[in-house]
PDB file of C-alpha atoms in Angstrom:
ATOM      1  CA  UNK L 291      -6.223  10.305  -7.098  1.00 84.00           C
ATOM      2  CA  UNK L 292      -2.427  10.214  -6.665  1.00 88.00           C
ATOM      3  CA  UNK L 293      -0.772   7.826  -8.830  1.00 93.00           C
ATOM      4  CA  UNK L 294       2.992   7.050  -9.077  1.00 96.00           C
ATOM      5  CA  UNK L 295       3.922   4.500 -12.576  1.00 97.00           C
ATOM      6  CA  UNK L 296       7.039   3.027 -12.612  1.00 97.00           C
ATOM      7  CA  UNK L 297       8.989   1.553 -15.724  1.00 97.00           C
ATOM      8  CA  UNK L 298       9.985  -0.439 -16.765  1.00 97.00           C
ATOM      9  CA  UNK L 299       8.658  -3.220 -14.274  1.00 96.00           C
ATOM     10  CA  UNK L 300      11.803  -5.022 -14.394  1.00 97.00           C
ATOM     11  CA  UNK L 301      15.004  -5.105 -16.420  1.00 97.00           C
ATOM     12  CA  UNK L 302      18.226  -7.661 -16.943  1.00 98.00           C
ATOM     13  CA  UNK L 303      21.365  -5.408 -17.544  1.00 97.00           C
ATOM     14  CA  UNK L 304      25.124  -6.819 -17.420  1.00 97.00           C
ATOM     15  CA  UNK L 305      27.523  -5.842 -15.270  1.00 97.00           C
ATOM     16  CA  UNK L 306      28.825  -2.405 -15.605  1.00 97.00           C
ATOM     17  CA  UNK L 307      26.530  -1.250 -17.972  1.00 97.00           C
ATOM     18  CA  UNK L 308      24.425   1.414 -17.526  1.00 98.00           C
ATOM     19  CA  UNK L 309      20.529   1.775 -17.014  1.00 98.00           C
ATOM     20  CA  UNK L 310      18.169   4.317 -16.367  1.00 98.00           C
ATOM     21  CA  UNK L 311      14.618   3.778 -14.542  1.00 98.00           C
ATOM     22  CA  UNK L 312      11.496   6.116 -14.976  1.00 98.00           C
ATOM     23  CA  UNK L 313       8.570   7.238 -12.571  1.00 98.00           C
ATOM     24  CA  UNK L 314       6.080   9.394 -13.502  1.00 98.00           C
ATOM     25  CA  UNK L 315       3.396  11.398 -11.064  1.00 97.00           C
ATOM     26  CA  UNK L 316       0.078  12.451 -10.613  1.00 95.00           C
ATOM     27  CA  UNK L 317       0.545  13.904  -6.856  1.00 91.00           C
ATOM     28  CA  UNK L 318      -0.720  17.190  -6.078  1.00 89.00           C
ATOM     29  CA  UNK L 319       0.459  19.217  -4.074  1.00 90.00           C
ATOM     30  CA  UNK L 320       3.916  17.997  -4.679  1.00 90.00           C
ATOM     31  CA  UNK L 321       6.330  18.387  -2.135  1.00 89.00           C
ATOM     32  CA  UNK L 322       9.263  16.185  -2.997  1.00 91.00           C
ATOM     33  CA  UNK L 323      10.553  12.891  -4.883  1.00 94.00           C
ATOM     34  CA  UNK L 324      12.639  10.266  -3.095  1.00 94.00           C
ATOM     35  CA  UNK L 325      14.531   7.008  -4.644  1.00 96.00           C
ATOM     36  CA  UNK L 326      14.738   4.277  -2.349  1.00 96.00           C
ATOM     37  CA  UNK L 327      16.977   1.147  -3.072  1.00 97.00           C
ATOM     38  CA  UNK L 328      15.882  -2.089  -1.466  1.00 96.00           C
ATOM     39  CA  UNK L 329      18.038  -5.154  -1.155  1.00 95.00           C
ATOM     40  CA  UNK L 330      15.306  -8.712  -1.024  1.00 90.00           C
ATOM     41  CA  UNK L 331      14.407  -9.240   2.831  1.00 85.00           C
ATOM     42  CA  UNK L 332      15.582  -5.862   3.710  1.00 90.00           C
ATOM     43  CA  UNK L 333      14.208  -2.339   4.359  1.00 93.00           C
ATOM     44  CA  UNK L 334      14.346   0.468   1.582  1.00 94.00           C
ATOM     45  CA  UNK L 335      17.356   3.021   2.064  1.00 94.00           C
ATOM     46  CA  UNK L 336      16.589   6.159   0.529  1.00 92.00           C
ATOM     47  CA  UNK L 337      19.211   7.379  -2.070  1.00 95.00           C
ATOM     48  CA  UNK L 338      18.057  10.948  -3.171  1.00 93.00           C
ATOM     49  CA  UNK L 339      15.548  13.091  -2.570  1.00 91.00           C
ATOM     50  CA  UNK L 340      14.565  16.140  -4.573  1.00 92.00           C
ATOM     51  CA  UNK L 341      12.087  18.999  -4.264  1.00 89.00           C
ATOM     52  CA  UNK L 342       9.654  21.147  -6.938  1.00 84.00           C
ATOM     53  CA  UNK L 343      13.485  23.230  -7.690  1.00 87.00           C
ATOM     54  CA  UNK L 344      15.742  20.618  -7.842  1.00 89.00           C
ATOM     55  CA  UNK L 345      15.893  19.262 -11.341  1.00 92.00           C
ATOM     56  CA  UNK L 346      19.470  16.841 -10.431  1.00 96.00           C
ATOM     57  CA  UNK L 347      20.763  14.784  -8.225  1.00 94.00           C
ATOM     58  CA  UNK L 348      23.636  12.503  -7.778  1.00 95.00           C
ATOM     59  CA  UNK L 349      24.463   9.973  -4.897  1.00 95.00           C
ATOM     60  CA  UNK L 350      27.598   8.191  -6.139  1.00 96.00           C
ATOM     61  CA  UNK L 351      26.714   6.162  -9.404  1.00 97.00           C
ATOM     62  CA  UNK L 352      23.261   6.813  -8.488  1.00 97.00           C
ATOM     63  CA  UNK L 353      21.638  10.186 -10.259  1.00 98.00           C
ATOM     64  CA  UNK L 354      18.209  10.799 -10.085  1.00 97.00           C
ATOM     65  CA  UNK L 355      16.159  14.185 -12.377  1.00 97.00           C
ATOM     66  CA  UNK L 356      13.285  15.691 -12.067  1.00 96.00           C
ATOM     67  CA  UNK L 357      11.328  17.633 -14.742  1.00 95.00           C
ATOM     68  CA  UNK L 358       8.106  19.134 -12.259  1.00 91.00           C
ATOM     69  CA  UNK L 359       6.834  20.665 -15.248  1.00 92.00           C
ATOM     70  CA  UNK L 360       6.206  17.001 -17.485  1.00 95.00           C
ATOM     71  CA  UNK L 361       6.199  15.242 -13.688  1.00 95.00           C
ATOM     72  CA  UNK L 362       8.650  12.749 -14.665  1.00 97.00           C
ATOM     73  CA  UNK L 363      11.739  11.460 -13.122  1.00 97.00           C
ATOM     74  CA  UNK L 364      14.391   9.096 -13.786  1.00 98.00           C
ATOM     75  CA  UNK L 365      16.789   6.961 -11.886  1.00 98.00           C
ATOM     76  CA  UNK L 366      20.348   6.545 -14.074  1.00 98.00           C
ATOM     77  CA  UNK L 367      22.772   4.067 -12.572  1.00 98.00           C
ATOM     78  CA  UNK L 368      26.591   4.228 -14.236  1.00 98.00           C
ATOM     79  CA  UNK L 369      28.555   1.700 -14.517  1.00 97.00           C
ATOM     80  CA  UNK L 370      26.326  -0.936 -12.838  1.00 97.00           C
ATOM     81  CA  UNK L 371      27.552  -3.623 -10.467  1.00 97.00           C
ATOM     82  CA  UNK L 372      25.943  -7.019  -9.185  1.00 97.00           C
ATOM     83  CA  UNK L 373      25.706  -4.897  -5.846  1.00 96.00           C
ATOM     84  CA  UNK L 374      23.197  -2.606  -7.575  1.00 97.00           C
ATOM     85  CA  UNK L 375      20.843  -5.976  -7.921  1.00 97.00           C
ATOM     86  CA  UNK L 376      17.559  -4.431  -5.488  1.00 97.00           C
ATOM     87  CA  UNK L 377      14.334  -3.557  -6.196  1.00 97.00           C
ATOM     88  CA  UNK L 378      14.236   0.963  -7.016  1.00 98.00           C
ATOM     89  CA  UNK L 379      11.355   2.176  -5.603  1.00 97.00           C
ATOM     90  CA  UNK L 380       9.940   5.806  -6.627  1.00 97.00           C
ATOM     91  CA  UNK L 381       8.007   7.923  -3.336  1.00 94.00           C
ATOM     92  CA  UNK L 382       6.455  10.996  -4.263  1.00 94.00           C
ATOM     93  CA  UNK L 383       5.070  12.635  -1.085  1.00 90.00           C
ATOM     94  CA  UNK L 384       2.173  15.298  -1.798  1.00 88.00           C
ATOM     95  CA  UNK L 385       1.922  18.170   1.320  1.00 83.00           C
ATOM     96  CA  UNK L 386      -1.094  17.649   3.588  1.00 77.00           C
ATOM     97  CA  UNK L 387      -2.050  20.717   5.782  1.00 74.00           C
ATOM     98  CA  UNK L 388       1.405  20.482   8.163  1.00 72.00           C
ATOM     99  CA  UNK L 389       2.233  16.930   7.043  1.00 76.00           C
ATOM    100  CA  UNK L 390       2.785  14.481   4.234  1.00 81.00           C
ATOM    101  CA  UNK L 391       1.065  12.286   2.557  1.00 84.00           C
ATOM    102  CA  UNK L 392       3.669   9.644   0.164  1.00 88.00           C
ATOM    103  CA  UNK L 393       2.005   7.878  -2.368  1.00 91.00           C
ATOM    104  CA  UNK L 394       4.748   4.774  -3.552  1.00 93.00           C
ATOM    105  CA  UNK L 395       5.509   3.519  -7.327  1.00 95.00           C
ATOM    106  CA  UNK L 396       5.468  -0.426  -7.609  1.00 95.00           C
ATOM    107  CA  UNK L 397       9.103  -0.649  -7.963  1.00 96.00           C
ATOM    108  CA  UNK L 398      11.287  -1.498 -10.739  1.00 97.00           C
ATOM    109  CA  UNK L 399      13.444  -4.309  -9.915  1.00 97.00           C
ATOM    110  CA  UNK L 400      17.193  -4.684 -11.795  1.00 98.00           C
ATOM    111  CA  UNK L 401      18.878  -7.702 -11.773  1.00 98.00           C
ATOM    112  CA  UNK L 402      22.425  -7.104 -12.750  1.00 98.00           C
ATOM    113  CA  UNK L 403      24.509 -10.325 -14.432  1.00 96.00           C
ATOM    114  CA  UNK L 404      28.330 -11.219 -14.109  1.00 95.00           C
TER     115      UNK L 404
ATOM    116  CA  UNK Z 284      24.429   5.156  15.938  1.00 64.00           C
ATOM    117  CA  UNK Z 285      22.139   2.395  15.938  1.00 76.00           C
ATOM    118  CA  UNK Z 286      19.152   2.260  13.016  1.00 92.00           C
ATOM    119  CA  UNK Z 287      15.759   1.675  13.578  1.00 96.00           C
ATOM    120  CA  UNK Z 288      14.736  -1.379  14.949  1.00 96.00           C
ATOM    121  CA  UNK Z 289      11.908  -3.587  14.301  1.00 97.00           C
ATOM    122  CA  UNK Z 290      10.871  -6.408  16.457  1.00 97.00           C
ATOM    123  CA  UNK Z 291      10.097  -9.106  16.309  1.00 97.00           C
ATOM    124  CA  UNK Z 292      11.688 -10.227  12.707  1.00 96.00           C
ATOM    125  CA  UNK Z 293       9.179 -12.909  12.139  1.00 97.00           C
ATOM    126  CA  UNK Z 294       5.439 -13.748  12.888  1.00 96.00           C
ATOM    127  CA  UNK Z 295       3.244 -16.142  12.788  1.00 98.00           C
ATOM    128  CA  UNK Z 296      -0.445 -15.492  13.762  1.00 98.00           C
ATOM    129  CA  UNK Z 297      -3.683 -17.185  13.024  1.00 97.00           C
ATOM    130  CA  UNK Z 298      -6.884 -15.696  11.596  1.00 97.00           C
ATOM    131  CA  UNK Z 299      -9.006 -13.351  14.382  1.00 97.00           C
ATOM    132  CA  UNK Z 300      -6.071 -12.951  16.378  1.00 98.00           C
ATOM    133  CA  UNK Z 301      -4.497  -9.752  16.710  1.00 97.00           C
ATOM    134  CA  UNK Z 302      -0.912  -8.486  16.499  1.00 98.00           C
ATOM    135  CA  UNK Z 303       1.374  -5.860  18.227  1.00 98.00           C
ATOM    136  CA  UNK Z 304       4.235  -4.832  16.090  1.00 98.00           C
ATOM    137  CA  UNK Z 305       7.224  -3.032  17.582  1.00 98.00           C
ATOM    138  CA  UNK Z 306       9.769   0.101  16.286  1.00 98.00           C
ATOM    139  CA  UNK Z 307      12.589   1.732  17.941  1.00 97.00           C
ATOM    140  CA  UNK Z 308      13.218   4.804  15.736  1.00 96.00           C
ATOM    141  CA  UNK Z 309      16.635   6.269  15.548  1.00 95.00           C
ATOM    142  CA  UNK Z 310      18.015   7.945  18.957  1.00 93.00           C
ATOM    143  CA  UNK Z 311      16.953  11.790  18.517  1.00 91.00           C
ATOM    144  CA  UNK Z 312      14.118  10.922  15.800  1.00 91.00           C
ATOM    145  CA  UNK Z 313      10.984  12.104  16.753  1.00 91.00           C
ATOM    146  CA  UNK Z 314       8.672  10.792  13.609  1.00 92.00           C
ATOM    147  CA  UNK Z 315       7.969   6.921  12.811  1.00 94.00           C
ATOM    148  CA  UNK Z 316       5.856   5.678   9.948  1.00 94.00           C
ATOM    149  CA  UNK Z 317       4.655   2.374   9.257  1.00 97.00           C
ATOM    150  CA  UNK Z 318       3.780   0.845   5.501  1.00 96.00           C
ATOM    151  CA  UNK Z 319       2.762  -2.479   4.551  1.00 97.00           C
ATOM    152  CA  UNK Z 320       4.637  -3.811   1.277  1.00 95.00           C
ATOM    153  CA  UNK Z 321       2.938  -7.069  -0.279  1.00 93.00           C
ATOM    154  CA  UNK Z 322       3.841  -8.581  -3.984  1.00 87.00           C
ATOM    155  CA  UNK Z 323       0.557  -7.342  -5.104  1.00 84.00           C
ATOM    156  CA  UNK Z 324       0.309  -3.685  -3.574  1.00 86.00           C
ATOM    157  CA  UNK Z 325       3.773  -2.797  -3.088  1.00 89.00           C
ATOM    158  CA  UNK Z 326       4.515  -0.629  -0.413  1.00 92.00           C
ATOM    159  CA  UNK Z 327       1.194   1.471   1.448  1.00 93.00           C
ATOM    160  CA  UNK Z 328       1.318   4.051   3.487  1.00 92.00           C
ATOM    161  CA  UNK Z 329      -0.718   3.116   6.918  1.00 95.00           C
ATOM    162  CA  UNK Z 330       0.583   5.984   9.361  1.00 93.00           C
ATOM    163  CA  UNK Z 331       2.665   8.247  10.892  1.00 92.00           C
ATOM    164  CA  UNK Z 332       3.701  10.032  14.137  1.00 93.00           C
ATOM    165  CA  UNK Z 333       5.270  12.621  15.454  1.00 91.00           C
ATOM    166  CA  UNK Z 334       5.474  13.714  19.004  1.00 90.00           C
ATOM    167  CA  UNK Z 335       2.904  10.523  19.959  1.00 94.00           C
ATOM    168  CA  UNK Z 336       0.449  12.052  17.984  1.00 93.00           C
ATOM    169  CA  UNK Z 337      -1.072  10.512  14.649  1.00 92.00           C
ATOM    170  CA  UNK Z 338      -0.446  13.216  12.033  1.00 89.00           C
ATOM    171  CA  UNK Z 339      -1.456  11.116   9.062  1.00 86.00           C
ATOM    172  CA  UNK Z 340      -3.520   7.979   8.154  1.00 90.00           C
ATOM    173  CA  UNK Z 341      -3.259   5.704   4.984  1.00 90.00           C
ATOM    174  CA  UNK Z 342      -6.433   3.759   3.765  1.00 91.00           C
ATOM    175  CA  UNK Z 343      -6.952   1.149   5.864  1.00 95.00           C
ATOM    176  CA  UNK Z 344      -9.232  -0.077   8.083  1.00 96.00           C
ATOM    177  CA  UNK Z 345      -9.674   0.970  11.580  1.00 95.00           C
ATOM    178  CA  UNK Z 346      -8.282  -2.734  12.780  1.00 97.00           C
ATOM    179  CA  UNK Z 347      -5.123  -1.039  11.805  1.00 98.00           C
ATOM    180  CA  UNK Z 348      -4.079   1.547  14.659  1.00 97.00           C
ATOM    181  CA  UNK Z 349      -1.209   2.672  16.107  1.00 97.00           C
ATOM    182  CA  UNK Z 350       0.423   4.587  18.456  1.00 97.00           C
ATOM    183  CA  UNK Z 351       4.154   6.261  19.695  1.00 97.00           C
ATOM    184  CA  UNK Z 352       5.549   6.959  23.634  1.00 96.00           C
ATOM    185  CA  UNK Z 353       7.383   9.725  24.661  1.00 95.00           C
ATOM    186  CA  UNK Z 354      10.653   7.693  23.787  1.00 93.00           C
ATOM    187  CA  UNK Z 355       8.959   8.233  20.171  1.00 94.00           C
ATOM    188  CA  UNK Z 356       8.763   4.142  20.223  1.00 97.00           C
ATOM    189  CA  UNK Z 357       6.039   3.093  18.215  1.00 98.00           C
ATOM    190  CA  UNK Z 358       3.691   0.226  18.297  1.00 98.00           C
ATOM    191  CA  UNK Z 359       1.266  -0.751  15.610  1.00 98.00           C
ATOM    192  CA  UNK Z 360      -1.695  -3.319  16.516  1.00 98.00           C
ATOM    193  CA  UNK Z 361      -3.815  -5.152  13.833  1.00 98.00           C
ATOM    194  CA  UNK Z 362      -7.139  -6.562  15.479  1.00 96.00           C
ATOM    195  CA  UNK Z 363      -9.374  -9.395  14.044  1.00 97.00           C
ATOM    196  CA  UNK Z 364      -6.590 -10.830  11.435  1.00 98.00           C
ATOM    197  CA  UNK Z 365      -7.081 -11.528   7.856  1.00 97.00           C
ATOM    198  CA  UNK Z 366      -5.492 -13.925   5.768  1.00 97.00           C
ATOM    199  CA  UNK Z 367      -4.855 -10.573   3.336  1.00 96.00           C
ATOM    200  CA  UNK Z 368      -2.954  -9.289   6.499  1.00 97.00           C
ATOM    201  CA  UNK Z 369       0.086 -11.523   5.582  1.00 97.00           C
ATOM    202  CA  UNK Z 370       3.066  -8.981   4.973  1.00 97.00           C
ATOM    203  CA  UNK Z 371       6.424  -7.025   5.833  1.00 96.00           C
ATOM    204  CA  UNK Z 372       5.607  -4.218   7.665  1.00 98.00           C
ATOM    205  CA  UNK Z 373       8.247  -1.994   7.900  1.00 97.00           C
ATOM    206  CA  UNK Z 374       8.491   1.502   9.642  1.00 96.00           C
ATOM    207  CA  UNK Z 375      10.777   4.510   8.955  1.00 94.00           C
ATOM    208  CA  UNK Z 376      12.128   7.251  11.403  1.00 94.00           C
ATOM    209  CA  UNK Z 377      13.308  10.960  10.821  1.00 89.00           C
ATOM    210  CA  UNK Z 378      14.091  13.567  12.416  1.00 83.00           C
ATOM    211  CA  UNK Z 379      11.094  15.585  11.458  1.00 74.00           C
ATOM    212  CA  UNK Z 380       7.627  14.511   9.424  1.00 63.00           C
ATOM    213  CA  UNK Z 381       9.274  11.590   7.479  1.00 59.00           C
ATOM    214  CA  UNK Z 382       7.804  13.977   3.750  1.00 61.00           C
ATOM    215  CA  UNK Z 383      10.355  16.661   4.681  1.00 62.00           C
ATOM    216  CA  UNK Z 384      13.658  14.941   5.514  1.00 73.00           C
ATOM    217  CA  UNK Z 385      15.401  11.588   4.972  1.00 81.00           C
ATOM    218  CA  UNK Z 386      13.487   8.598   6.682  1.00 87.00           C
ATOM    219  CA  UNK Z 387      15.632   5.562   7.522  1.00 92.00           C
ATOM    220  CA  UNK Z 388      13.452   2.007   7.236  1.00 94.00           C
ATOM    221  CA  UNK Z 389      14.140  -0.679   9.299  1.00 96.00           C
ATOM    222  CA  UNK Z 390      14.664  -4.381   8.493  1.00 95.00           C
ATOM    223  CA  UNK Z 391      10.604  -4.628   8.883  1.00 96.00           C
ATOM    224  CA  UNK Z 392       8.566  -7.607  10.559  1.00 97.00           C
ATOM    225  CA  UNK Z 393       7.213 -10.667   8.296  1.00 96.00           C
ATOM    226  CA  UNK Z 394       3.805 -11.320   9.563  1.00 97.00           C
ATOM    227  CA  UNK Z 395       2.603 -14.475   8.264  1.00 97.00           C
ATOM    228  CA  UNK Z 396      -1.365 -15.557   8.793  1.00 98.00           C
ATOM    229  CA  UNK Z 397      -2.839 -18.505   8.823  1.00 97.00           C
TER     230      UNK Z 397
END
């Protein structure tokens, strides 16, 4: 069965410190990873997405790795602002025939004080 | 451009009735998904389109269905409700099948039952 784990569940950081989230995978065949961001009441917004030979990837303050080999990834946020308050969700999409199939971690959500 | 749009915002339905959600995916999109995200299940996959035809299903019961026009609008219907129905269901657009490119979620519909 395909399984996505996030960790930790949550996490209390100050302002412009940094963090770093983890999902791990059991989702074969893999076909990529994706971190979505999501805000409370709003829809996620994807901020990278990464295949079996990418191992990094950075969107702003936002860089996400992927070891395919240990099937962990890891969300690091720099210098972390009350902005970056949202629930990070981990997607890991396994390739079905001609189509996908995501399977969805349970989010990690980061609440960043003044 | 505008994003994807989701109506209506909020919903309130009683048990047995049944529902038609709404989703205007991006202009030039031709894939929508739909998920159901609930505190206790997180986000689940329930399925996706592309070119009005289903190319992938979730695990959910066949009260759940779907379906996309030519516009690549989607609708998603849920017959017979259940209490356990309550949610935000969101859906997501791309250009192609939402596992190989960037999917963009909209603001989702809160369907409340009672």
């Amino acid at each position: 069965k395909n399984q996505v784990e996030q960790s930790p569940q949550s996490l209390i950081i100050l302002e412009g410190k940094n963090c770093t989230l983890q999902c791990n995978y059991t989702v074969s065949p893999f076909s990529n990873l994706r971190w979505y961001k999501q805000d409370t009441g709003r829809g996620p917004v994807s901020l990278t997405i990464m295949t079996f030979s990418e191992n990094t990837k950075s969107n702003g303050r936002y860089t996400a790795t992927l070891d395919a080999d240990t099937k962990q990834s890891s969300l690091h946020i720099t210098a972390s602002q009350l902005s970056d308050s949202a629930s990070y969700i981990c997607v890991v999409s396994a390739r079905a025939g001609g189509s996908y199939i995501p399977t969805f971690g349970r989010g990690t959500s980061l609440i960043v004080h003044p | 451009k505008a994003g994807v749009t989701q109506t209506p915002r909020y919903l309130i339905k009683t048990r047995g009735q049944q529902v038609t959600l709404s989703c205007s995916p991006i202009s030039g999109h031709r894939s929508v998904s739909w998920y159901q995200q609930t505190p206790g299940q997180g986000l689940q996959f329930l399925f996706e389109y592309f070119s009005e035809t289903q190319r992938n299903k979730g695990n959910f019961p066949g009260r759940f269905s779907g379906r996309q026009f030519s516009n690549s609008r989607s609708e998603m219907n849920v017959s017979t409700l259940e209490l356990g129905d309550s949610a935000l269901y969101l859906c997501a657009s791309s250009l192609r099948l939402e596992g190989g490119t960037e999917a963009f979620f909209g603001q989702g519909t809160r369907l409340t039952v009672v």
